[in-house]
């Protein structure tokens, strides 16, 4: 059933749209929302709704005092086509290169060494012409299976369960219309992580910085001692930032300062950066460095340099300290199901991070997927089943917590 659900969902085109300011960013996301609504109604859930902004919510009352939420996103990344997805299923994967037949390309373990972890499993890949959409329809399918399990086993102790399926995560707008107070959960999980065992309770603090440099344009033939070339200063500014803090030299818990676009003329130049760091102190130090360097360059070149820094999101770990039992219970549920926990700091943001700051503590659990956002995306059915089993064990444990 899990496999059928997943294959049904990936075939529904739900790519979100970066250029749209509408909510949802693409109407097609309603196509999956309606399917999910019907299935939830059929299972007998309460308060099944699709909001005008395409958020699907439903509840399954339990016998505990607490309410636990499960969240996944319905859209797929606009980076690659999500239309007419034709999954290939490879039983008992033998570890060799996989032909993606629709595109005449192959997915080779030489390029994707993580494929060796999937040997012997039932692999679901693309045909090479689209992404797969395991991100995050695997999460959607897994949550639906978990809900089905508890519908079928109504007598088990468990918290009240709520589900939410959201649009537009991939264009950074997944929580825009998410009403944490009406969702009314004590804590939740996003099921939107990668490979088997991944569990994340921390993510980057994030900011963007725009550095605007004023120059002075003079005819180059008579520029001596007068011209101030903003482009020269822009180059100097960027080269003066620590090279080791560029993203291509960082990993794990290391943060970075990343120049992503620059433009300008002699008269004015601007540099656009993103700043990422896990720790509040070094996050602030990175921002301070950028403003101090600007002051230094103003002095050096006798011109005006403005730095505008805007925070984007924060590390959820600060907001999870009062739900440490949830973290422990997730790790225990993985161990009970033979899954090795891999606690990964998310080198990005998640919807759960934003929700944690809105008052809903929300770490992120693996879906089982690999190589998200492109034609090499794949997932093993057994890893999806493991996610379902981990969630079922977790919910049973959370049920015991309050009824013990
Ligand atoms: Zn995702």
Tab-separated table of C-alpha atoms and ligand atoms in Angstrom:
chain	number	residue	atom	x	y	z
A	1	UNK	CA	0.000	0.000	0.000
A	2	UNK	CA	2.881	2.364	0.825
A	3	UNK	CA	4.391	1.759	-2.596
A	4	UNK	CA	1.055	2.318	-4.365
A	5	UNK	CA	0.420	5.504	-2.434
A	6	UNK	CA	3.847	6.850	-3.241
A	7	UNK	CA	3.571	5.988	-6.941
A	8	UNK	CA	0.151	7.641	-7.083
A	9	UNK	CA	1.397	10.849	-5.479
A	10	UNK	CA	4.570	11.223	-7.570
A	11	UNK	CA	2.532	11.012	-10.755
A	12	UNK	CA	0.549	14.103	-9.758
A	13	UNK	CA	2.329	17.180	-11.072
A	14	UNK	CA	2.795	19.587	-8.130
A	15	UNK	CA	5.830	21.706	-9.019
A	16	UNK	CA	5.764	25.010	-7.148
A	17	UNK	CA	6.553	28.264	-8.910
A	18	UNK	CA	9.248	30.750	-7.939
A	19	UNK	CA	7.877	33.635	-10.001
A	20	UNK	CA	4.407	33.609	-8.536
A	21	UNK	CA	3.319	35.586	-5.511
A	22	UNK	CA	-0.007	33.752	-5.321
A	23	UNK	CA	-0.780	31.242	-2.576
A	24	UNK	CA	-0.343	28.501	-3.518
A	25	UNK	CA	2.287	29.463	-6.081
A	26	UNK	CA	0.816	26.966	-8.566
A	27	UNK	CA	-2.820	25.840	-8.742
A	28	UNK	CA	-1.746	22.305	-9.663
A	29	UNK	CA	-0.825	21.643	-6.040
A	30	UNK	CA	-4.567	21.448	-5.339
A	31	UNK	CA	-4.666	18.267	-7.449
A	32	UNK	CA	-2.707	16.355	-4.822
A	33	UNK	CA	-4.410	18.209	-1.969
A	34	UNK	CA	-7.815	16.981	-3.168
A	35	UNK	CA	-6.598	13.388	-3.466
A	36	UNK	CA	-5.253	13.525	0.076
A	37	UNK	CA	-8.440	15.084	1.355
A	38	UNK	CA	-10.504	12.270	-0.152
A	39	UNK	CA	-8.214	9.618	1.290
A	40	UNK	CA	-8.281	11.193	4.759
A	41	UNK	CA	-12.078	11.389	4.651
A	42	UNK	CA	-12.239	7.771	3.565
A	43	UNK	CA	-10.059	6.786	6.526
A	44	UNK	CA	-12.544	8.547	8.779
A	45	UNK	CA	-10.417	11.419	10.040
A	46	UNK	CA	-12.020	14.498	11.581
A	47	UNK	CA	-11.826	18.153	10.527
A	48	UNK	CA	-10.480	17.260	7.084
A	49	UNK	CA	-9.869	20.516	5.227
A	50	UNK	CA	-8.094	21.999	2.260
A	51	UNK	CA	-7.592	25.702	2.905
A	52	UNK	CA	-7.827	28.352	0.181
A	53	UNK	CA	-4.041	28.480	0.294
A	54	UNK	CA	-3.854	24.717	-0.294
A	55	UNK	CA	-2.936	23.459	3.165
A	56	UNK	CA	-4.458	20.052	3.937
A	57	UNK	CA	-5.185	19.381	7.607
A	58	UNK	CA	-6.963	16.601	9.465
A	59	UNK	CA	-7.101	15.120	12.929
A	60	UNK	CA	-7.333	11.697	14.486
A	61	UNK	CA	-8.198	12.016	18.169
A	62	UNK	CA	-6.330	9.658	20.509
A	63	UNK	CA	-6.560	8.952	24.199
A	64	UNK	CA	-3.587	11.032	25.375
A	65	UNK	CA	-3.572	14.603	26.603
A	66	UNK	CA	-1.031	15.798	24.106
A	67	UNK	CA	-1.400	16.446	20.402
A	68	UNK	CA	1.348	15.436	17.992
A	69	UNK	CA	1.577	16.787	14.449
A	70	UNK	CA	3.015	15.182	11.320
A	71	UNK	CA	3.901	17.538	8.488
A	72	UNK	CA	5.099	17.047	4.909
A	73	UNK	CA	5.052	19.192	1.791
A	74	UNK	CA	3.190	18.403	-1.415
A	75	UNK	CA	5.134	20.511	-3.931
A	76	UNK	CA	8.269	19.482	-5.797
A	77	UNK	CA	11.248	21.682	-6.568
A	78	UNK	CA	11.038	23.967	-9.615
A	79	UNK	CA	14.724	23.149	-10.298
A	80	UNK	CA	13.682	20.224	-12.495
A	81	UNK	CA	10.557	19.008	-14.244
A	82	UNK	CA	8.029	17.218	-12.059
A	83	UNK	CA	5.555	16.613	-14.868
A	84	UNK	CA	4.754	13.169	-16.220
A	85	UNK	CA	6.973	11.352	-13.730
A	86	UNK	CA	7.587	7.769	-14.894
A	87	UNK	CA	9.094	5.874	-11.978
A	88	UNK	CA	11.254	2.817	-12.577
A	89	UNK	CA	11.215	0.061	-9.992
A	90	UNK	CA	14.293	-2.069	-9.521
A	91	UNK	CA	13.769	-5.107	-7.322
A	92	UNK	CA	16.705	-6.407	-5.327
A	93	UNK	CA	19.138	-3.746	-6.545
A	94	UNK	CA	22.516	-5.319	-7.271
A	95	UNK	CA	24.735	-2.255	-6.895
A	96	UNK	CA	25.449	-1.714	-10.587
A	97	UNK	CA	24.888	1.413	-12.691
A	98	UNK	CA	21.192	2.060	-13.303
A	99	UNK	CA	19.891	2.952	-16.771
A	100	UNK	CA	17.500	5.885	-16.664
A	101	UNK	CA	15.869	4.737	-19.850
A	102	UNK	CA	13.844	7.775	-20.771
A	103	UNK	CA	16.928	9.957	-21.082
A	104	UNK	CA	19.578	7.443	-22.137
A	105	UNK	CA	21.699	8.241	-19.114
A	106	UNK	CA	22.804	6.149	-16.205
A	107	UNK	CA	23.126	6.642	-12.475
A	108	UNK	CA	26.487	5.189	-11.537
A	109	UNK	CA	27.609	4.267	-8.020
A	110	UNK	CA	30.962	5.836	-8.997
A	111	UNK	CA	29.216	9.217	-9.031
A	112	UNK	CA	26.711	8.368	-6.293
A	113	UNK	CA	28.541	6.260	-3.691
A	114	UNK	CA	25.481	6.274	-1.399
A	115	UNK	CA	23.830	3.803	-3.812
A	116	UNK	CA	25.857	1.030	-2.173
A	117	UNK	CA	23.688	1.496	0.958
A	118	UNK	CA	20.671	0.515	-1.133
A	119	UNK	CA	21.976	-2.824	-2.463
A	120	UNK	CA	19.424	-5.609	-2.025
A	121	UNK	CA	16.563	-3.159	-1.643
A	122	UNK	CA	13.662	-2.239	-3.928
A	123	UNK	CA	14.792	0.947	-5.596
A	124	UNK	CA	12.432	3.519	-7.085
A	125	UNK	CA	14.145	5.867	-9.562
A	126	UNK	CA	13.106	8.280	-12.301
A	127	UNK	CA	13.349	7.510	-16.000
A	128	UNK	CA	15.860	10.354	-16.309
A	129	UNK	CA	13.472	12.943	-17.750
A	130	UNK	CA	12.044	14.347	-14.497
A	131	UNK	CA	12.753	14.463	-10.797
A	132	UNK	CA	11.033	11.768	-8.716
A	133	UNK	CA	9.349	13.856	-6.058
A	134	UNK	CA	10.388	11.645	-3.142
A	135	UNK	CA	11.042	15.105	-1.687
A	136	UNK	CA	8.536	15.177	-0.186
A	137	UNK	CA	5.872	12.796	-1.456
A	138	UNK	CA	7.721	10.024	0.344
A	139	UNK	CA	7.009	11.981	3.535
A	140	UNK	CA	3.359	12.418	2.521
A	141	UNK	CA	2.949	8.702	1.737
A	142	UNK	CA	4.681	7.647	4.954
A	143	UNK	CA	2.459	9.884	7.079
A	144	UNK	CA	-0.656	8.537	5.347
A	145	UNK	CA	0.471	4.973	6.106
A	146	UNK	CA	1.067	5.851	9.756
A	147	UNK	CA	-2.395	7.392	10.003
A	148	UNK	CA	-3.930	4.320	8.359
A	149	UNK	CA	-2.186	2.131	10.937
A	150	UNK	CA	-3.698	4.035	13.857
A	151	UNK	CA	-7.117	4.106	12.198
A	152	UNK	CA	-6.839	0.313	11.991
A	153	UNK	CA	-5.634	0.039	15.615
A	154	UNK	CA	-7.935	2.435	17.486
A	155	UNK	CA	-7.303	0.910	20.917
A	156	UNK	CA	-3.606	1.693	21.138
A	157	UNK	CA	-2.500	4.378	23.584
A	158	UNK	CA	-1.351	7.414	21.683
A	159	UNK	CA	-1.513	11.186	21.619
A	160	UNK	CA	-4.063	12.972	19.450
A	161	UNK	CA	-2.663	13.055	15.931
A	162	UNK	CA	-2.851	15.873	13.442
A	163	UNK	CA	-1.542	15.959	9.904
A	164	UNK	CA	-0.694	18.902	7.691
A	165	UNK	CA	0.340	18.762	4.065
A	166	UNK	CA	1.688	22.088	2.878
A	167	UNK	CA	2.379	23.724	-0.485
A	168	UNK	CA	5.368	25.783	-1.645
A	169	UNK	CA	8.082	24.496	0.666
A	170	UNK	CA	10.511	24.395	-2.242
A	171	UNK	CA	10.053	28.091	-2.972
A	172	UNK	CA	10.580	28.982	0.674
A	173	UNK	CA	6.935	29.802	1.386
A	174	UNK	CA	5.757	26.581	3.032
A	175	UNK	CA	4.831	28.163	6.341
A	176	UNK	CA	3.538	31.472	5.020
A	177	UNK	CA	-0.117	30.645	5.696
A	178	UNK	CA	0.407	27.981	8.314
A	179	UNK	CA	-1.631	28.869	11.377
A	180	UNK	CA	0.212	27.284	14.294
A	181	UNK	CA	-2.490	28.213	16.806
A	182	UNK	CA	-5.327	26.556	14.898
A	183	UNK	CA	-3.151	23.500	14.165
A	184	UNK	CA	-2.955	23.328	17.966
A	185	UNK	CA	-0.241	20.722	18.434
A	186	UNK	CA	2.120	20.463	21.391
A	187	UNK	CA	4.945	19.365	19.116
A	188	UNK	CA	5.377	17.988	15.615
A	189	UNK	CA	7.784	16.484	13.107
A	190	UNK	CA	8.367	17.394	9.527
A	191	UNK	CA	8.986	14.193	7.564
A	192	UNK	CA	11.144	15.786	4.894
A	193	UNK	CA	14.687	14.542	5.495
A	194	UNK	CA	17.000	12.437	3.349
A	195	UNK	CA	18.470	8.992	3.747
A	196	UNK	CA	17.622	6.297	6.291
A	197	UNK	CA	18.232	7.351	9.894
A	198	UNK	CA	18.640	11.079	9.309
A	199	UNK	CA	17.195	13.143	12.110
A	200	UNK	CA	17.729	16.867	12.482
A	201	UNK	CA	17.128	19.061	15.468
A	202	UNK	CA	19.329	21.934	14.350
A	203	UNK	CA	19.696	24.070	11.248
A	204	UNK	CA	21.502	27.205	10.163
A	205	UNK	CA	20.850	30.703	11.401
A	206	UNK	CA	20.489	32.631	8.181
A	207	UNK	CA	20.791	36.212	6.990
A	208	UNK	CA	21.270	38.038	3.723
A	209	UNK	CA	23.621	40.985	3.302
A	210	UNK	CA	23.709	43.560	0.536
A	211	UNK	CA	26.876	45.622	0.281
A	212	UNK	CA	26.452	48.797	-1.779
A	213	UNK	CA	29.595	50.674	-2.785
A	214	UNK	CA	29.518	54.249	-4.068
A	215	UNK	CA	32.118	55.202	-6.643
A	216	UNK	CA	32.883	58.326	-8.619
A	217	UNK	CA	33.001	58.099	-12.385
A	218	UNK	CA	35.408	60.394	-14.250
A	219	UNK	CA	36.475	60.148	-17.878
A	220	UNK	CA	39.215	57.527	-17.672
A	221	UNK	CA	41.534	59.791	-19.704
A	222	UNK	CA	41.522	62.388	-16.963
A	223	UNK	CA	40.805	60.167	-13.968
A	224	UNK	CA	44.121	60.557	-12.159
A	225	UNK	CA	43.600	61.041	-8.399
A	226	UNK	CA	39.892	61.554	-8.910
A	227	UNK	CA	38.124	58.423	-10.075
A	228	UNK	CA	36.776	56.058	-7.403
A	229	UNK	CA	35.970	52.801	-9.150
A	230	UNK	CA	33.236	50.981	-7.195
A	231	UNK	CA	34.064	47.763	-9.059
A	232	UNK	CA	37.681	47.817	-7.849
A	233	UNK	CA	36.474	48.328	-4.307
A	234	UNK	CA	33.918	45.523	-4.660
A	235	UNK	CA	36.709	43.148	-5.698
A	236	UNK	CA	38.873	44.266	-2.785
A	237	UNK	CA	35.995	43.926	-0.330
A	238	UNK	CA	35.192	40.399	-1.395
A	239	UNK	CA	38.827	39.283	-1.495
A	240	UNK	CA	39.286	40.615	2.032
A	241	UNK	CA	36.680	38.262	3.480
A	242	UNK	CA	38.106	34.986	4.839
A	243	UNK	CA	38.481	32.486	2.010
A	244	UNK	CA	38.052	29.568	4.401
A	245	UNK	CA	34.526	30.784	5.152
A	246	UNK	CA	33.300	30.267	1.593
A	247	UNK	CA	30.727	27.471	1.257
A	248	UNK	CA	32.993	25.331	-0.904
A	249	UNK	CA	35.402	25.060	2.017
A	250	UNK	CA	32.888	24.303	4.767
A	251	UNK	CA	30.930	21.295	6.047
A	252	UNK	CA	29.291	19.888	9.190
A	253	UNK	CA	28.832	22.608	11.770
A	254	UNK	CA	30.922	25.198	9.909
A	255	UNK	CA	29.141	28.321	8.733
A	256	UNK	CA	29.889	30.442	5.682
A	257	UNK	CA	29.647	33.800	3.949
A	258	UNK	CA	28.574	33.270	0.359
A	259	UNK	CA	28.691	35.815	-2.463
A	260	UNK	CA	25.886	34.794	-4.826
A	261	UNK	CA	25.438	37.787	-7.130
A	262	UNK	CA	27.326	40.979	-7.909
A	263	UNK	CA	26.629	43.805	-10.277
A	264	UNK	CA	27.810	47.287	-10.874
A	265	UNK	CA	29.421	50.105	-12.752
A	266	UNK	CA	32.277	52.457	-11.878
A	267	UNK	CA	29.696	54.659	-10.192
A	268	UNK	CA	28.040	52.027	-8.001
A	269	UNK	CA	28.522	48.345	-7.259
A	270	UNK	CA	26.602	45.915	-5.128
A	271	UNK	CA	27.502	42.532	-3.695
A	272	UNK	CA	24.799	40.171	-2.470
A	273	UNK	CA	25.728	37.655	0.193
A	274	UNK	CA	24.072	35.049	2.318
A	275	UNK	CA	25.419	34.364	5.795
A	276	UNK	CA	24.907	30.981	7.459
A	277	UNK	CA	26.008	29.776	10.874
A	278	UNK	CA	24.745	27.276	13.478
A	279	UNK	CA	25.830	29.232	16.544
A	280	UNK	CA	24.449	32.630	17.626
A	281	UNK	CA	27.906	33.962	18.583
A	282	UNK	CA	29.705	33.113	15.356
A	283	UNK	CA	26.595	34.123	13.377
A	284	UNK	CA	26.865	37.591	14.904
A	285	UNK	CA	30.645	37.644	14.331
A	286	UNK	CA	30.143	37.015	10.635
A	287	UNK	CA	27.697	39.909	10.395
A	288	UNK	CA	30.031	42.169	12.396
A	289	UNK	CA	32.925	41.245	10.137
A	290	UNK	CA	30.981	42.424	7.098
A	291	UNK	CA	30.126	45.805	8.598
A	292	UNK	CA	33.628	46.331	10.059
A	293	UNK	CA	35.232	45.503	6.745
A	294	UNK	CA	32.936	48.059	5.085
A	295	UNK	CA	34.085	50.762	7.543
A	296	UNK	CA	37.702	49.858	6.861
A	297	UNK	CA	37.143	50.084	3.094
A	298	UNK	CA	35.327	53.416	3.471
A	299	UNK	CA	38.430	54.758	5.193
A	300	UNK	CA	40.792	53.207	2.663
A	301	UNK	CA	38.955	54.499	-0.421
A	302	UNK	CA	37.312	57.618	1.044
A	303	UNK	CA	33.851	56.662	-0.175
A	304	UNK	CA	30.521	55.467	1.142
A	305	UNK	CA	29.802	51.761	1.593
A	306	UNK	CA	26.502	50.602	2.963
A	307	UNK	CA	25.802	47.148	4.394
A	308	UNK	CA	22.183	46.054	4.819
A	309	UNK	CA	21.763	42.805	6.717
A	310	UNK	CA	18.400	41.043	7.065
A	311	UNK	CA	17.884	37.902	9.140
A	312	UNK	CA	16.017	35.150	7.299
A	313	UNK	CA	15.533	32.324	9.807
A	314	UNK	CA	17.115	30.845	12.925
A	315	UNK	CA	18.408	27.579	14.287
A	316	UNK	CA	15.475	25.613	15.716
A	317	UNK	CA	17.630	23.953	18.393
A	318	UNK	CA	17.047	26.887	20.755
A	319	UNK	CA	13.312	26.231	20.552
A	320	UNK	CA	13.505	22.484	21.149
A	321	UNK	CA	15.071	22.415	24.600
A	322	UNK	CA	11.716	21.857	26.341
A	323	UNK	CA	10.868	18.878	24.122
A	324	UNK	CA	14.091	16.918	24.628
A	325	UNK	CA	11.877	13.865	25.316
A	326	UNK	CA	10.774	14.007	21.682
A	327	UNK	CA	14.351	13.877	20.454
A	328	UNK	CA	15.114	10.960	22.775
A	329	UNK	CA	11.927	9.135	21.774
A	330	UNK	CA	12.721	9.476	18.052
A	331	UNK	CA	16.223	8.083	18.566
A	332	UNK	CA	14.860	5.220	20.662
A	333	UNK	CA	12.201	4.443	18.027
A	334	UNK	CA	14.921	4.234	15.380
A	335	UNK	CA	17.019	1.880	17.511
A	336	UNK	CA	13.966	-0.293	18.265
A	337	UNK	CA	13.472	-0.712	14.531
A	338	UNK	CA	17.103	-1.430	13.688
A	339	UNK	CA	17.705	2.006	12.151
A	340	UNK	CA	21.011	3.666	12.964
A	341	UNK	CA	20.317	7.289	13.960
A	342	UNK	CA	22.313	9.887	12.022
A	343	UNK	CA	21.933	13.238	13.751
A	344	UNK	CA	22.610	15.708	11.007
A	345	UNK	CA	22.771	19.465	11.340
A	346	UNK	CA	20.703	20.813	8.436
A	347	UNK	CA	22.893	23.064	6.323
A	348	UNK	CA	19.882	25.075	5.303
A	349	UNK	CA	16.479	25.858	6.743
A	350	UNK	CA	13.357	23.777	7.127
A	351	UNK	CA	9.713	24.609	7.514
A	352	UNK	CA	10.063	23.035	10.923
A	353	UNK	CA	12.610	25.675	11.900
A	354	UNK	CA	10.166	28.450	11.071
A	355	UNK	CA	7.342	26.624	12.855
A	356	UNK	CA	9.565	26.126	15.905
A	357	UNK	CA	9.945	29.912	16.097
A	358	UNK	CA	6.200	30.327	15.655
A	359	UNK	CA	5.757	28.173	18.769
A	360	UNK	CA	5.454	24.651	17.361
A	361	UNK	CA	8.623	22.655	18.148
A	362	UNK	CA	9.286	20.679	14.982
A	363	UNK	CA	12.431	18.626	14.222
A	364	UNK	CA	12.867	16.853	10.882
A	365	UNK	CA	12.849	13.089	10.257
A	366	UNK	CA	14.219	11.134	7.277
A	367	UNK	CA	12.004	10.028	4.406
A	368	UNK	CA	14.585	7.667	2.899
A	369	UNK	CA	15.138	9.723	-0.260
A	370	UNK	CA	18.415	10.394	-2.071
A	371	UNK	CA	19.654	12.999	-4.605
A	372	UNK	CA	16.712	15.377	-4.228
A	373	UNK	CA	15.688	18.020	-6.805
A	374	UNK	CA	16.964	16.326	-9.943
A	375	UNK	CA	16.713	13.412	-12.325
A	376	UNK	CA	18.908	11.168	-10.140
A	377	UNK	CA	16.443	11.319	-7.261
A	378	UNK	CA	15.658	7.863	-5.892
A	379	UNK	CA	14.376	6.068	-2.824
A	380	UNK	CA	14.292	2.515	-1.478
A	381	UNK	CA	10.898	1.130	-0.542
A	382	UNK	CA	12.416	-0.591	2.521
A	383	UNK	CA	13.695	2.776	3.804
A	384	UNK	CA	10.227	4.271	3.417
A	385	UNK	CA	8.832	1.317	5.370
A	386	UNK	CA	11.442	1.965	8.048
A	387	UNK	CA	10.250	5.579	8.342
A	388	UNK	CA	6.689	4.329	8.823
A	389	UNK	CA	7.785	1.823	11.475
A	390	UNK	CA	9.845	4.442	13.323
A	391	UNK	CA	6.884	6.826	13.379
A	392	UNK	CA	4.490	4.141	14.613
A	393	UNK	CA	6.886	3.168	17.434
A	394	UNK	CA	7.399	6.820	18.280
A	395	UNK	CA	3.671	7.533	18.522
A	396	UNK	CA	3.119	4.469	20.719
A	397	UNK	CA	5.937	5.640	23.000
A	398	UNK	CA	4.509	9.167	23.163
A	399	UNK	CA	1.157	7.617	24.099
A	400	UNK	CA	2.748	5.756	27.013
A	401	UNK	CA	4.468	8.925	28.179
A	402	UNK	CA	1.191	10.543	29.224
A	403	UNK	CA	-0.818	7.512	30.226
A	404	UNK	CA	1.872	5.862	32.356
B	1	LIG	ZN1	11.521	18.710	0.986
